[in-house]
Tab-separated table of C-alpha atoms in Angstrom:
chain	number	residue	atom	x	y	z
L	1	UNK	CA	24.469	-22.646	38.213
L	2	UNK	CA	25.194	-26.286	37.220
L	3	UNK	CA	25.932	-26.150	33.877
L	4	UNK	CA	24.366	-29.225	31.210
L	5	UNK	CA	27.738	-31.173	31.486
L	6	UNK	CA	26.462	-32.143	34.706
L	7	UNK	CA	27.149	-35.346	37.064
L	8	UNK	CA	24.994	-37.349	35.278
L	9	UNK	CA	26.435	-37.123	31.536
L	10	UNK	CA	29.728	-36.686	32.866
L	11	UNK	CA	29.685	-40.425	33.918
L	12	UNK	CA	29.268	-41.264	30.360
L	13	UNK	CA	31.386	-39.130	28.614
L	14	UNK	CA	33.619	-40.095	26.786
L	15	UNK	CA	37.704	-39.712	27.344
L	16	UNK	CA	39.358	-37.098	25.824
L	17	UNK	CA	41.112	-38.588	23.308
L	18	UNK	CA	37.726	-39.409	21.452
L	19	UNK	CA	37.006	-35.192	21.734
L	20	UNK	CA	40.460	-35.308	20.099
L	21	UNK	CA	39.378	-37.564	17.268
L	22	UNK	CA	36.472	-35.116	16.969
L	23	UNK	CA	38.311	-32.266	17.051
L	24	UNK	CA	36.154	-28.914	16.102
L	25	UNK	CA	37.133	-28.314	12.629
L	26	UNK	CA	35.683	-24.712	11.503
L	27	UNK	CA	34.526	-25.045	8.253
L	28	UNK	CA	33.347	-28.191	8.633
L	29	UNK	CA	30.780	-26.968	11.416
L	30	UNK	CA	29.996	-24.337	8.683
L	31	UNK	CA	28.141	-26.783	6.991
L	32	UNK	CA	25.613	-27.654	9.481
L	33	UNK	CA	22.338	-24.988	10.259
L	34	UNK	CA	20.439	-24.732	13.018
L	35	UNK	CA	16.644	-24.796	11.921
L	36	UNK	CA	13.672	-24.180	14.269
L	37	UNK	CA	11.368	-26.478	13.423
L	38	UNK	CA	7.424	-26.178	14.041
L	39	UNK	CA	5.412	-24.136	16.717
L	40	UNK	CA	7.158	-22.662	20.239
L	41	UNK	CA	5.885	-24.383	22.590
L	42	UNK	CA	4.137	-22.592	25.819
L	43	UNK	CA	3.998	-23.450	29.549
L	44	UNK	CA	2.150	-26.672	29.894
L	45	UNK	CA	2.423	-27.766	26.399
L	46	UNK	CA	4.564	-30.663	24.924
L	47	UNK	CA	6.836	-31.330	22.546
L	48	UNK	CA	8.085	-35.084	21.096
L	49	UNK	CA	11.380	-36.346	20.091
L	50	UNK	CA	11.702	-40.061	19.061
L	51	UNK	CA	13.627	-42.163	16.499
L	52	UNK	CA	12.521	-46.020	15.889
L	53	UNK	CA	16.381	-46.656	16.190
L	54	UNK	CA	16.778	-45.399	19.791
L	55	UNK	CA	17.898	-41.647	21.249
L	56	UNK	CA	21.146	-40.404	22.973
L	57	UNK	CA	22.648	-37.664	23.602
L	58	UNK	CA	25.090	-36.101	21.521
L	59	UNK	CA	28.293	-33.564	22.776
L	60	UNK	CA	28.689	-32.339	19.363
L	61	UNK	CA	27.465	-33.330	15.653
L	62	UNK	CA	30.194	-35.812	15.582
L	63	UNK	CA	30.116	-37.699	18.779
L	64	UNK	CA	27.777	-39.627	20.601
L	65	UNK	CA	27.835	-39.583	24.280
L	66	UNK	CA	24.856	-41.671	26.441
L	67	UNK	CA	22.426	-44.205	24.466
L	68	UNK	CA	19.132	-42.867	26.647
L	69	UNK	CA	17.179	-46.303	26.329
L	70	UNK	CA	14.240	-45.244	25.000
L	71	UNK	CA	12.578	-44.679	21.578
L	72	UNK	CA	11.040	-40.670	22.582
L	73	UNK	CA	10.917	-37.703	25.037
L	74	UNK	CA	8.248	-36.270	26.216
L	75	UNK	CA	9.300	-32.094	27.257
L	76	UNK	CA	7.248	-29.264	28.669
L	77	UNK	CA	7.742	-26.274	30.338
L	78	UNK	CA	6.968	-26.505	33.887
L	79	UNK	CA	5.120	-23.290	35.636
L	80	UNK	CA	8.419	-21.887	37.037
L	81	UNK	CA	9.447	-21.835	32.833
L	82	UNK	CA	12.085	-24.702	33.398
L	83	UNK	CA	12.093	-28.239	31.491
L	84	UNK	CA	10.045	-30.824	32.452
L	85	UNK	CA	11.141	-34.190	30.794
L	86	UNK	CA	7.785	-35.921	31.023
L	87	UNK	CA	8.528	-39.389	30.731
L	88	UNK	CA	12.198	-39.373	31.863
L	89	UNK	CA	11.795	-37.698	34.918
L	90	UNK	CA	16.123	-38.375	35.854
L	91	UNK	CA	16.847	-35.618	33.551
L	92	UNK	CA	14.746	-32.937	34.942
L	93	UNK	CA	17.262	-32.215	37.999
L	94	UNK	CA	20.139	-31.440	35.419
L	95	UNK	CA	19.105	-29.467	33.481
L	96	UNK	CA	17.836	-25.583	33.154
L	97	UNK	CA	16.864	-23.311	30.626
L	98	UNK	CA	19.747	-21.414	29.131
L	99	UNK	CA	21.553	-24.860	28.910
L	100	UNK	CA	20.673	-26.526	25.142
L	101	UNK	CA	20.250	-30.191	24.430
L	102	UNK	CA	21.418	-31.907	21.731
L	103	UNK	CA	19.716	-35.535	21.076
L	104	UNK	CA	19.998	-37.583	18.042
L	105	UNK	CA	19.024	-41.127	16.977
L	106	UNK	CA	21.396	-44.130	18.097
L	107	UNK	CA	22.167	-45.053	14.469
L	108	UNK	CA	24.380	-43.001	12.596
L	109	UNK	CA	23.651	-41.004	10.400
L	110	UNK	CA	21.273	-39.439	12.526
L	111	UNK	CA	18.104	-39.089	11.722
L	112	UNK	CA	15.537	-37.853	14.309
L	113	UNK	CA	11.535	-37.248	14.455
L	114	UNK	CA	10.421	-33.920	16.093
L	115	UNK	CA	6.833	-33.027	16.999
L	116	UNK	CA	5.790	-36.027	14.234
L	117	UNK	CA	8.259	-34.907	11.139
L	118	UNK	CA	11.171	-36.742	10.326
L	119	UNK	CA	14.492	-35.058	9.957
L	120	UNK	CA	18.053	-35.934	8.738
L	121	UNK	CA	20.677	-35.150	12.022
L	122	UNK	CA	19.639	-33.794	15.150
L	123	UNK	CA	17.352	-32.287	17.988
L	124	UNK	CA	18.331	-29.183	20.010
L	125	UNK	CA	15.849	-27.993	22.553
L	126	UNK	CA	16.181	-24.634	23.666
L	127	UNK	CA	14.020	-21.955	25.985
L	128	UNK	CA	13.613	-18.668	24.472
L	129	UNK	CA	11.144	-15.906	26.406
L	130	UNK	CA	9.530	-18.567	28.273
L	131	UNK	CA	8.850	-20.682	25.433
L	132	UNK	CA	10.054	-24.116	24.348
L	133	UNK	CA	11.567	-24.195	20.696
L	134	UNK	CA	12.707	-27.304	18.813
L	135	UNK	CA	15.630	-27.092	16.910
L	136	UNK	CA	17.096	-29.264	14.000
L	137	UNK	CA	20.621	-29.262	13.490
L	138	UNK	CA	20.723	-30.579	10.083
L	139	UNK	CA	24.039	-30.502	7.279
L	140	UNK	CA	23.491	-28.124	4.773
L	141	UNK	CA	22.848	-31.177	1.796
L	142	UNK	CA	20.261	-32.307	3.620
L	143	UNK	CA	18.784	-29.412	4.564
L	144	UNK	CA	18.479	-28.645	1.089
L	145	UNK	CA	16.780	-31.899	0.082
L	146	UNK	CA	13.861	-30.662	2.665
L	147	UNK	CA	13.125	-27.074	1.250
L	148	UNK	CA	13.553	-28.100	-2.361
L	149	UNK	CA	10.097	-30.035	-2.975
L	150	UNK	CA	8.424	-26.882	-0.868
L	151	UNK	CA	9.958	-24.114	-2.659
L	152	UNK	CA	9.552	-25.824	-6.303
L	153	UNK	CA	7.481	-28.499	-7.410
L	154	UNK	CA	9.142	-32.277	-8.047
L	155	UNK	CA	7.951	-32.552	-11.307
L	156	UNK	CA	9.873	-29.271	-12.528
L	157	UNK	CA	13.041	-29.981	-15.860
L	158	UNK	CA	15.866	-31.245	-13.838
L	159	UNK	CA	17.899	-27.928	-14.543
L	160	UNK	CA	15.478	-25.817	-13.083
L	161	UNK	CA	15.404	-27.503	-9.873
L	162	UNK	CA	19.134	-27.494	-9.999
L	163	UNK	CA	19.213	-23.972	-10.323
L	164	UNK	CA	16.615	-23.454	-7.154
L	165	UNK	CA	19.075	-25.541	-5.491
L	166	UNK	CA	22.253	-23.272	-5.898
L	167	UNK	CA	19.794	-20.167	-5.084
L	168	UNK	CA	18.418	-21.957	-2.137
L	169	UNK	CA	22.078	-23.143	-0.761
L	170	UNK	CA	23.677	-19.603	-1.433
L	171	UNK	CA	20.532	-17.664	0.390
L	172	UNK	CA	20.799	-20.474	3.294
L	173	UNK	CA	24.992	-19.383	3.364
L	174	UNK	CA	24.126	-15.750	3.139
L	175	UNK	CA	21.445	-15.596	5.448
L	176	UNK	CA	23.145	-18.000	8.513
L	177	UNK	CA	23.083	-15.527	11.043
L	178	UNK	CA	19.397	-13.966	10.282
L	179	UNK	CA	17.803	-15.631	13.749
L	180	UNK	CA	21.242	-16.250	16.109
L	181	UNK	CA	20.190	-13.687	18.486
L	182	UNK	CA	17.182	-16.596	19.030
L	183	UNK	CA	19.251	-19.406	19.501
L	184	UNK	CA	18.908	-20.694	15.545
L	185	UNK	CA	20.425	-20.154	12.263
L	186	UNK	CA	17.075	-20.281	10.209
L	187	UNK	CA	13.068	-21.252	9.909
L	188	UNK	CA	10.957	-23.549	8.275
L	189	UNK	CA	9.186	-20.969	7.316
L	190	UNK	CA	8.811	-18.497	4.216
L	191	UNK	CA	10.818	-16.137	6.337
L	192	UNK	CA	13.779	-17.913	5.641
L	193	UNK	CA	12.650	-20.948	3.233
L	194	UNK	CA	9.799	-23.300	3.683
L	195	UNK	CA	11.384	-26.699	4.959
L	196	UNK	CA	9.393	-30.326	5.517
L	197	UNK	CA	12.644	-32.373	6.105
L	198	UNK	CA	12.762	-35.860	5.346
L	199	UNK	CA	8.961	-36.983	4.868
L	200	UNK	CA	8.776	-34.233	1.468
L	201	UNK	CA	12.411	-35.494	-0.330
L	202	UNK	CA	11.520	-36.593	-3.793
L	203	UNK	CA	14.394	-38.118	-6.684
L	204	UNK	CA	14.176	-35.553	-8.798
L	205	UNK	CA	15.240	-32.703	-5.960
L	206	UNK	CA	17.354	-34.912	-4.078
L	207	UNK	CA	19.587	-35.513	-7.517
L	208	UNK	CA	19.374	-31.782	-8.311
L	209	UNK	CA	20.948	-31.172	-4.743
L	210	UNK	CA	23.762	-33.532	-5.426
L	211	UNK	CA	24.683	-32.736	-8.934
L	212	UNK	CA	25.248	-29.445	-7.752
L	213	UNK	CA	26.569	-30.543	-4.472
L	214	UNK	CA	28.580	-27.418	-2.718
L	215	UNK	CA	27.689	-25.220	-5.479
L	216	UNK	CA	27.252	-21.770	-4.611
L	217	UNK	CA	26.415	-17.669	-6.931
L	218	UNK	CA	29.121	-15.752	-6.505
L	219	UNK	CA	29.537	-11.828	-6.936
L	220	UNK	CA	32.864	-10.408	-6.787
L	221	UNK	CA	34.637	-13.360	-4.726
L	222	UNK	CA	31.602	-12.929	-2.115
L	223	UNK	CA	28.356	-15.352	-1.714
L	224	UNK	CA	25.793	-13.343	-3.665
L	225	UNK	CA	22.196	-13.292	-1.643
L	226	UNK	CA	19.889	-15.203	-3.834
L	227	UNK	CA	16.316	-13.910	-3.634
L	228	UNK	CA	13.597	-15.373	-5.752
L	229	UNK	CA	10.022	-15.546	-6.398
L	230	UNK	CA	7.017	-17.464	-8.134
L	231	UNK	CA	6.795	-15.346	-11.252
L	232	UNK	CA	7.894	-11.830	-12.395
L	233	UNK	CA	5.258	-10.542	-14.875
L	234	UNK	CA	7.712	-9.790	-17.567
L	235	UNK	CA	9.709	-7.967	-15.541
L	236	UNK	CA	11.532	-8.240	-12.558
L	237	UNK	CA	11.813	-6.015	-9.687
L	238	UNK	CA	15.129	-4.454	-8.460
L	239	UNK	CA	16.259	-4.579	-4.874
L	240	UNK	CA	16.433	-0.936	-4.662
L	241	UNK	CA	12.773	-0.600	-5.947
L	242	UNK	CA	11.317	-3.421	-3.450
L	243	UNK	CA	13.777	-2.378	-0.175
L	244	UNK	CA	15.873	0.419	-0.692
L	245	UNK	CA	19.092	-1.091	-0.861
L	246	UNK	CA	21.082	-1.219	-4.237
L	247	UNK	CA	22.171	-5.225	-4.928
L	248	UNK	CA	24.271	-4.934	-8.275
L	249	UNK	CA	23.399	-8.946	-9.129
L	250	UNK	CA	19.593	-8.108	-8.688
L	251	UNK	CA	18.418	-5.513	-10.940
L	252	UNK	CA	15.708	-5.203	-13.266
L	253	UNK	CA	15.850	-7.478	-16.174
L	254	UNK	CA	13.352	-8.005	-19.028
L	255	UNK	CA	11.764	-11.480	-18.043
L	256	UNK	CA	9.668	-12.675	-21.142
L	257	UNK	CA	10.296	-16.159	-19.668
L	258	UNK	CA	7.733	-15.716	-16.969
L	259	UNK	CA	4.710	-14.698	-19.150
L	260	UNK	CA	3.993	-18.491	-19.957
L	261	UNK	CA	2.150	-19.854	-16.791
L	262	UNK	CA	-0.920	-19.757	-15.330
L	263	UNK	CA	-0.129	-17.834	-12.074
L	264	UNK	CA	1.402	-15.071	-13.848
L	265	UNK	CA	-2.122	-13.668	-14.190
L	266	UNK	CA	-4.742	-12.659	-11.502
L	267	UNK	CA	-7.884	-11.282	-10.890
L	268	UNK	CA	-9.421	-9.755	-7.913
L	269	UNK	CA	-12.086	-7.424	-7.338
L	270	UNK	CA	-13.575	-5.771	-4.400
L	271	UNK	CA	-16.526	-3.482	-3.526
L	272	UNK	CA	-15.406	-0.393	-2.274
L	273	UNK	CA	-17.368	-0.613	1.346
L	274	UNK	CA	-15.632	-4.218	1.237
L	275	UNK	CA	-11.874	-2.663	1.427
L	276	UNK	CA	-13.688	0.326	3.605
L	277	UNK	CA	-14.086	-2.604	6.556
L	278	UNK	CA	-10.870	-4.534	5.750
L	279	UNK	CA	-8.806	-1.295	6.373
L	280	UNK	CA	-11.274	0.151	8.593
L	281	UNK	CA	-11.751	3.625	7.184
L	282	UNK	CA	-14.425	4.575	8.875
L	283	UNK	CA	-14.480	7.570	11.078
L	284	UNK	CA	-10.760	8.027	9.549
L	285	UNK	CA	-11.782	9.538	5.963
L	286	UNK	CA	-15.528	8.627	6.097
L	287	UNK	CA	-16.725	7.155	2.885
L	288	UNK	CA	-14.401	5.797	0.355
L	289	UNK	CA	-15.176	6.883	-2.910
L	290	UNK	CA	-12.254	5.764	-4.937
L	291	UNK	CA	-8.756	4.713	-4.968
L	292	UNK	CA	-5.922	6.186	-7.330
L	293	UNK	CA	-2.200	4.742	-7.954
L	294	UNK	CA	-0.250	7.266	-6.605
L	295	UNK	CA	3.605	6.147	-7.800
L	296	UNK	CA	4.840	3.424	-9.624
L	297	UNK	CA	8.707	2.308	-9.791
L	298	UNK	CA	10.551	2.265	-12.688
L	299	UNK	CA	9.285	-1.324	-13.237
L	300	UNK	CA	5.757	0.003	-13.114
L	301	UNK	CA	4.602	-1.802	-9.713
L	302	UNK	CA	2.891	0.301	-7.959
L	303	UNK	CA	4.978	1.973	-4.941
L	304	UNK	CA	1.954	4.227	-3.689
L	305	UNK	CA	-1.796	4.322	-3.117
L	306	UNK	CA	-4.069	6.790	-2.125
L	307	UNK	CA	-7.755	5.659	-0.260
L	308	UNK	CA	-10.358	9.112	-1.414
L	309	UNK	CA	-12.756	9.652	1.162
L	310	UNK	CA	-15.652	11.704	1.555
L	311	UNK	CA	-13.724	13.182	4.574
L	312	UNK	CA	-10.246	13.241	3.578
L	313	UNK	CA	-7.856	11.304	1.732
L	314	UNK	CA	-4.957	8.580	3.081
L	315	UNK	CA	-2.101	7.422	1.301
L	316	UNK	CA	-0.213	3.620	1.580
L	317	UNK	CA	2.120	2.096	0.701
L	318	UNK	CA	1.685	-0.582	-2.321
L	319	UNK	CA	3.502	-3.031	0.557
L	320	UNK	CA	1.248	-2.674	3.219
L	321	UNK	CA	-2.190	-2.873	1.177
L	322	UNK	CA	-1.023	-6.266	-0.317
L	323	UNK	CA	0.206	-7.530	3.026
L	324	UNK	CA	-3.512	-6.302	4.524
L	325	UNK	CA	-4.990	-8.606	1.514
L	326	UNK	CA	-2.793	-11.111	1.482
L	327	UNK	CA	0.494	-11.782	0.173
L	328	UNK	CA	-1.032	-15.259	-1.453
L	329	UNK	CA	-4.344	-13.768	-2.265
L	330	UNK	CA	-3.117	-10.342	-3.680
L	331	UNK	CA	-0.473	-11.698	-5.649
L	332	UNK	CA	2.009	-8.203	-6.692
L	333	UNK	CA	2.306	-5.308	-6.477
L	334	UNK	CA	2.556	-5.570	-10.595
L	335	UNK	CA	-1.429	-3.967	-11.160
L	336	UNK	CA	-3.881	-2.118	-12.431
L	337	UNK	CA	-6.867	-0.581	-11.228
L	338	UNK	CA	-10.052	-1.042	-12.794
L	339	UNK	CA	-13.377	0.774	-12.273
L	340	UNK	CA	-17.006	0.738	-13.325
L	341	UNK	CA	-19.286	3.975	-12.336
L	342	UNK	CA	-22.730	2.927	-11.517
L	343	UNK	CA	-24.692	4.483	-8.923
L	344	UNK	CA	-26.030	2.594	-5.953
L	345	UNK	CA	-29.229	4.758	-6.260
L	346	UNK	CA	-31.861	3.083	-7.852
L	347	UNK	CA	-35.933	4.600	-8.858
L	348	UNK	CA	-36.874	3.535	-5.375
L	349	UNK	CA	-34.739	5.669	-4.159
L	350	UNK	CA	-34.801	8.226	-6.952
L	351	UNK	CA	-38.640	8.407	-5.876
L	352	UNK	CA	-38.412	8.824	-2.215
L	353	UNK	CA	-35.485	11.375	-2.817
L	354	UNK	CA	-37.944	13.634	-5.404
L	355	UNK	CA	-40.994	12.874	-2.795
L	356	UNK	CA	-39.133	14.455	-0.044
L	357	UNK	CA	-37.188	17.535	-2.057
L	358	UNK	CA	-40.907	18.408	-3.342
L	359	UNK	CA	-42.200	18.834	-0.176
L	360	UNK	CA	-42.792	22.725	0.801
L	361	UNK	CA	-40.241	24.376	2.979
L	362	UNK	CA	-41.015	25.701	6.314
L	363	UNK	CA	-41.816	29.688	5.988
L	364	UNK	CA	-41.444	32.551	9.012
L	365	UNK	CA	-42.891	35.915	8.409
L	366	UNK	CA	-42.516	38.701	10.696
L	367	UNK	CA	-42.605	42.477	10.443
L	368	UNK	CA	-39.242	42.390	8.021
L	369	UNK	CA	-38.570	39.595	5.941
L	370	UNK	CA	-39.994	36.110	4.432
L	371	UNK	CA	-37.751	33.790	5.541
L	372	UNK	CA	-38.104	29.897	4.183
L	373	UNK	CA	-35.861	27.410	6.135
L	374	UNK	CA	-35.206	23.865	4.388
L	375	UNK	CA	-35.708	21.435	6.465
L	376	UNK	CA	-33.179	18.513	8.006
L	377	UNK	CA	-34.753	16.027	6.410
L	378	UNK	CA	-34.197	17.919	2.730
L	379	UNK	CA	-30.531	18.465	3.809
L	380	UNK	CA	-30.017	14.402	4.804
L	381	UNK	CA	-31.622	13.384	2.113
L	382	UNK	CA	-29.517	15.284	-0.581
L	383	UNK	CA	-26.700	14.133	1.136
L	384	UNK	CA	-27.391	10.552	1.392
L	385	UNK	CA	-28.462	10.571	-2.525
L	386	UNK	CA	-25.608	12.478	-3.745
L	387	UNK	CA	-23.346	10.362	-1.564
L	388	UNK	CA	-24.641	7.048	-3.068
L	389	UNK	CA	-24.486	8.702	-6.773
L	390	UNK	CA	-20.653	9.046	-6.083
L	391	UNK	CA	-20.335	5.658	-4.620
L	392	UNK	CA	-20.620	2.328	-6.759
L	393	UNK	CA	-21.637	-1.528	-6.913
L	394	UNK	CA	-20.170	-4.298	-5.292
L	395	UNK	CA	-16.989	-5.698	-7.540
L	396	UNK	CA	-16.775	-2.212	-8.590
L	397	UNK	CA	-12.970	-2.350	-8.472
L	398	UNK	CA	-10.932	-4.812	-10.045
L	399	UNK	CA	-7.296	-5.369	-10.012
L	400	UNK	CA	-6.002	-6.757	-12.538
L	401	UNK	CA	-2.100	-7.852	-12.118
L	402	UNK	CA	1.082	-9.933	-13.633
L	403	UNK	CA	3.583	-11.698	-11.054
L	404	UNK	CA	3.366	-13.484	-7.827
L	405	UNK	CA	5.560	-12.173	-4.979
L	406	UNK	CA	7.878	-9.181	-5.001
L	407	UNK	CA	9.497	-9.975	-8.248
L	408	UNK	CA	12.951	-9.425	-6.981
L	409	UNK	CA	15.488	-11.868	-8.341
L	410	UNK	CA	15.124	-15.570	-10.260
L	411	UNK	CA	11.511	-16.097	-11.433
L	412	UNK	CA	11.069	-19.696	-10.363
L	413	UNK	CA	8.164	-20.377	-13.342
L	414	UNK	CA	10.627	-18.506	-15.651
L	415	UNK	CA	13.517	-20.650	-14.872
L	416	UNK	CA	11.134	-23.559	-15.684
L	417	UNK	CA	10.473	-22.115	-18.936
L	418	UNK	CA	14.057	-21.515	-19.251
L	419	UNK	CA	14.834	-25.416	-19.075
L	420	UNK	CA	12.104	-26.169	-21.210
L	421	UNK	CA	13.957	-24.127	-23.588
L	422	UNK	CA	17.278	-26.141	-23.002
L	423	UNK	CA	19.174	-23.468	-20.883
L	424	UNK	CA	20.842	-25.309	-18.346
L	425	UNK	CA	20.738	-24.013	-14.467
L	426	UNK	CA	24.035	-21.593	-15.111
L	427	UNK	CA	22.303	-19.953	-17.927
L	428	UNK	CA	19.170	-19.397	-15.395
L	429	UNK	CA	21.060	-18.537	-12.622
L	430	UNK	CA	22.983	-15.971	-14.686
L	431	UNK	CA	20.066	-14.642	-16.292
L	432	UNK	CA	18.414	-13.458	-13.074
L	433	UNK	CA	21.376	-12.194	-11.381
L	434	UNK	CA	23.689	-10.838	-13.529
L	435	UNK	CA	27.442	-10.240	-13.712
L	436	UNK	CA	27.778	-13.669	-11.111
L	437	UNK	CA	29.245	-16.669	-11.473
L	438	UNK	CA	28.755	-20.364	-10.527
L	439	UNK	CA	31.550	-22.219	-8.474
């Protein structure tokens, strides 16, 4: 198989003693991420790479091999699931799909627009199951100065951004190698952290990336995984309560910082046939009647729930009946679970229930015994009434609950209350994951 070095950059590469000058330094590469970037593209779809300054192609992050002559790329996948350079059609004979591209913007810095979002660095395109991704291979700082304004607002105290920023860096450091079997370091997505690139930088979380430039939490000499989350309740959560695994930096602390904000609080409430169709119970345990907590961790979220039905019963996991709600909609598993009993039976139906129970039962005589049979109609009745006694109005239950994600780690609204307080992004930092340090 030709490989991507092929005869036609090979004419424009440059000598060796400019690879020399560029010579792959270890933990300098350690800086840079690869980030997938957007949707994966399908057969037949296309993707856009452009830069008002002009594209080439890159042999590394450091040196620039052929100036391409034009201002964007059109790609697809062609039918046979190879790449189809739309609009520069000399490429499409070099190059196949385990081979990756890198492309970056004539001027220097690079700075590149993928798919209509700007981004500091550069453009990798790479096939993965017969799909297309984009990838931008972006230096850690300015990676940073993209996820920032997503993951906490720009109007934030200065020292609570900076402290987002040496969580963000130190869960970017510690979780490098979460997608490399994929071809890519990290998302733009909540998976990893939410990421906008250039278009969402702001002054206020650009500066807290650079006064903290390189900073990193440290536990025990090693980069400490940084979780966080919107707001705690009061409390937060331990990693061995949320997944099982015992972190020693991210325990359960006391969290009175995150009871001042407004999305510490929430509401829902549901009718019980409502959650009935969302989990589709029906034909499973029939009717459901109620639902209990089962188990709580030590922090009081709740671990365990358990659906009654008129059949049987069926027990979940806290986990999976948020995520089957909606992580943003059902806000913790931090809850309680409140319930009004009033019957869905009303005097219509008290009346036609009486009406038919009054009516005279069917009676067979013979030569031995009376015998008075109640009829179908009784029996369906009773059940349908005493069912609907049992069962109860729309908005029936309501959860009421503290916290917004799974609570594990820094409170982001408690670190702002923190720095309204005049703590200083240390103090937060060591606050929500203790026995670390700052270097």
């Amino acid at each position: 198989m030709k490989k991507l070095l092929s005869i036609l950059l090979a004419s424009i590469f440059i000598t060796a003693s400019l690879i020399n000058a560029f010579a792959y330094n270890q933990s300098f590469y350690e800086d840079y991420f690869d980030i997938k970037v957007g949707k994966s593209y399908g057969i037949g779809e296309t993707a856009s790479i452009s830069s008002k300054d002009g594209l080439a192609i890159y042999l590394d992050q450091y040196a620039m091999g052929e100036n391409l002559n034009t201002d964007e790329i059109k790609v697809s996948l062609d039918s046979m699931g190879n790449l189809n350079f739309e609009n520069y059609a000399s490429f499409n004979n070099y190059f196949y799909t385990t081979e990756e591209i890198l492309i970056g913007s004539i001027s220097k810095p690079s700075k590149i627009n993928i798919n209509g979002r700007n981004y500091h660095g550069f453009a990798k395109l790479k096939i993965k199951d017969n799909k297309l991704i984009c990838i931008n291979r972006v230096e850690l700082e300015d990676y940073l100065k993209g996820v920032l304004p997503k993951e906490m607002s720009p109007s934030f105290p200065i020292e609570a951004l900076k402290a987002q920023a040496v969580a963000s860096r130190s869960f970017a450091k510690t979780n490098r190698d979460k997608y490399i079997d994929r071809g890519y370091n990290l998302d733009d997505t909540t998976y990893s952290q939410v990421y906008y690139g250039i278009d969402v930088e702001k002054e206020s979380t650009n500066r807290a990336v650079d006064e903290t430039f390189g900073q990193l939490v440290y536990y025990n000499g090693e980069i400490a995984e940084t979780i966080f989350h919107a707001t705690s309740g009061g409390r937060t959560e331990s990693a061995k309560n949320a997944w099982g695994k015992h972190i020693p930096y991210m325990i359960s602390v006391e969290d009175e910082f995150s009871n001042h904000n407004k999305a510490n609080f929430w509401e829902l409430e549901y009718s019980l046939a409502e959650l009935e169709s969302i989990f589709n119970l029906n034909g499973s345990i029939g009717n459901l009647l109620d639902i209990e907590i089962l188990e709580r961790t030590d922090t009081q979220r709740v671990k365990e729930l358990n659906f009654v039905g008129s059949n049987s019963n069926l027990k979940m996991p806290a986990n999976k009946f948020r995520s089957t709600l909606g992580n943003t909609k059902f806000k913790s598993n931090y809850f309680e679970i409140e319930k009004q009993s009033k019957s869905l039976n009303n005097d219509d139906n008290l009346k036609t229930y009486e009406a038919i129970m009054n009516k005279p039962n069917l009676v067979y005589t013979n030569e031995y015994e009376t015998i008075e049979v109640v009829s179908f109609e009784k029996l369906s009745a009773y059940d349908k009434y005493i069912k609907n006694a049992e069962r109860t109005v729309e908005g029936n239950i309501k959860f009421v609950g503290k916290g917004y994600g799974h609570g594990v780690g820094m409170s982001q609204y408690g670190a702002v209350e923190m720095a309204k307080r005049g703590y200083n992004y240390i103090d937060i930092l060591k606050f929500y994951y203790p026995g670390t340090e700052i270097r």
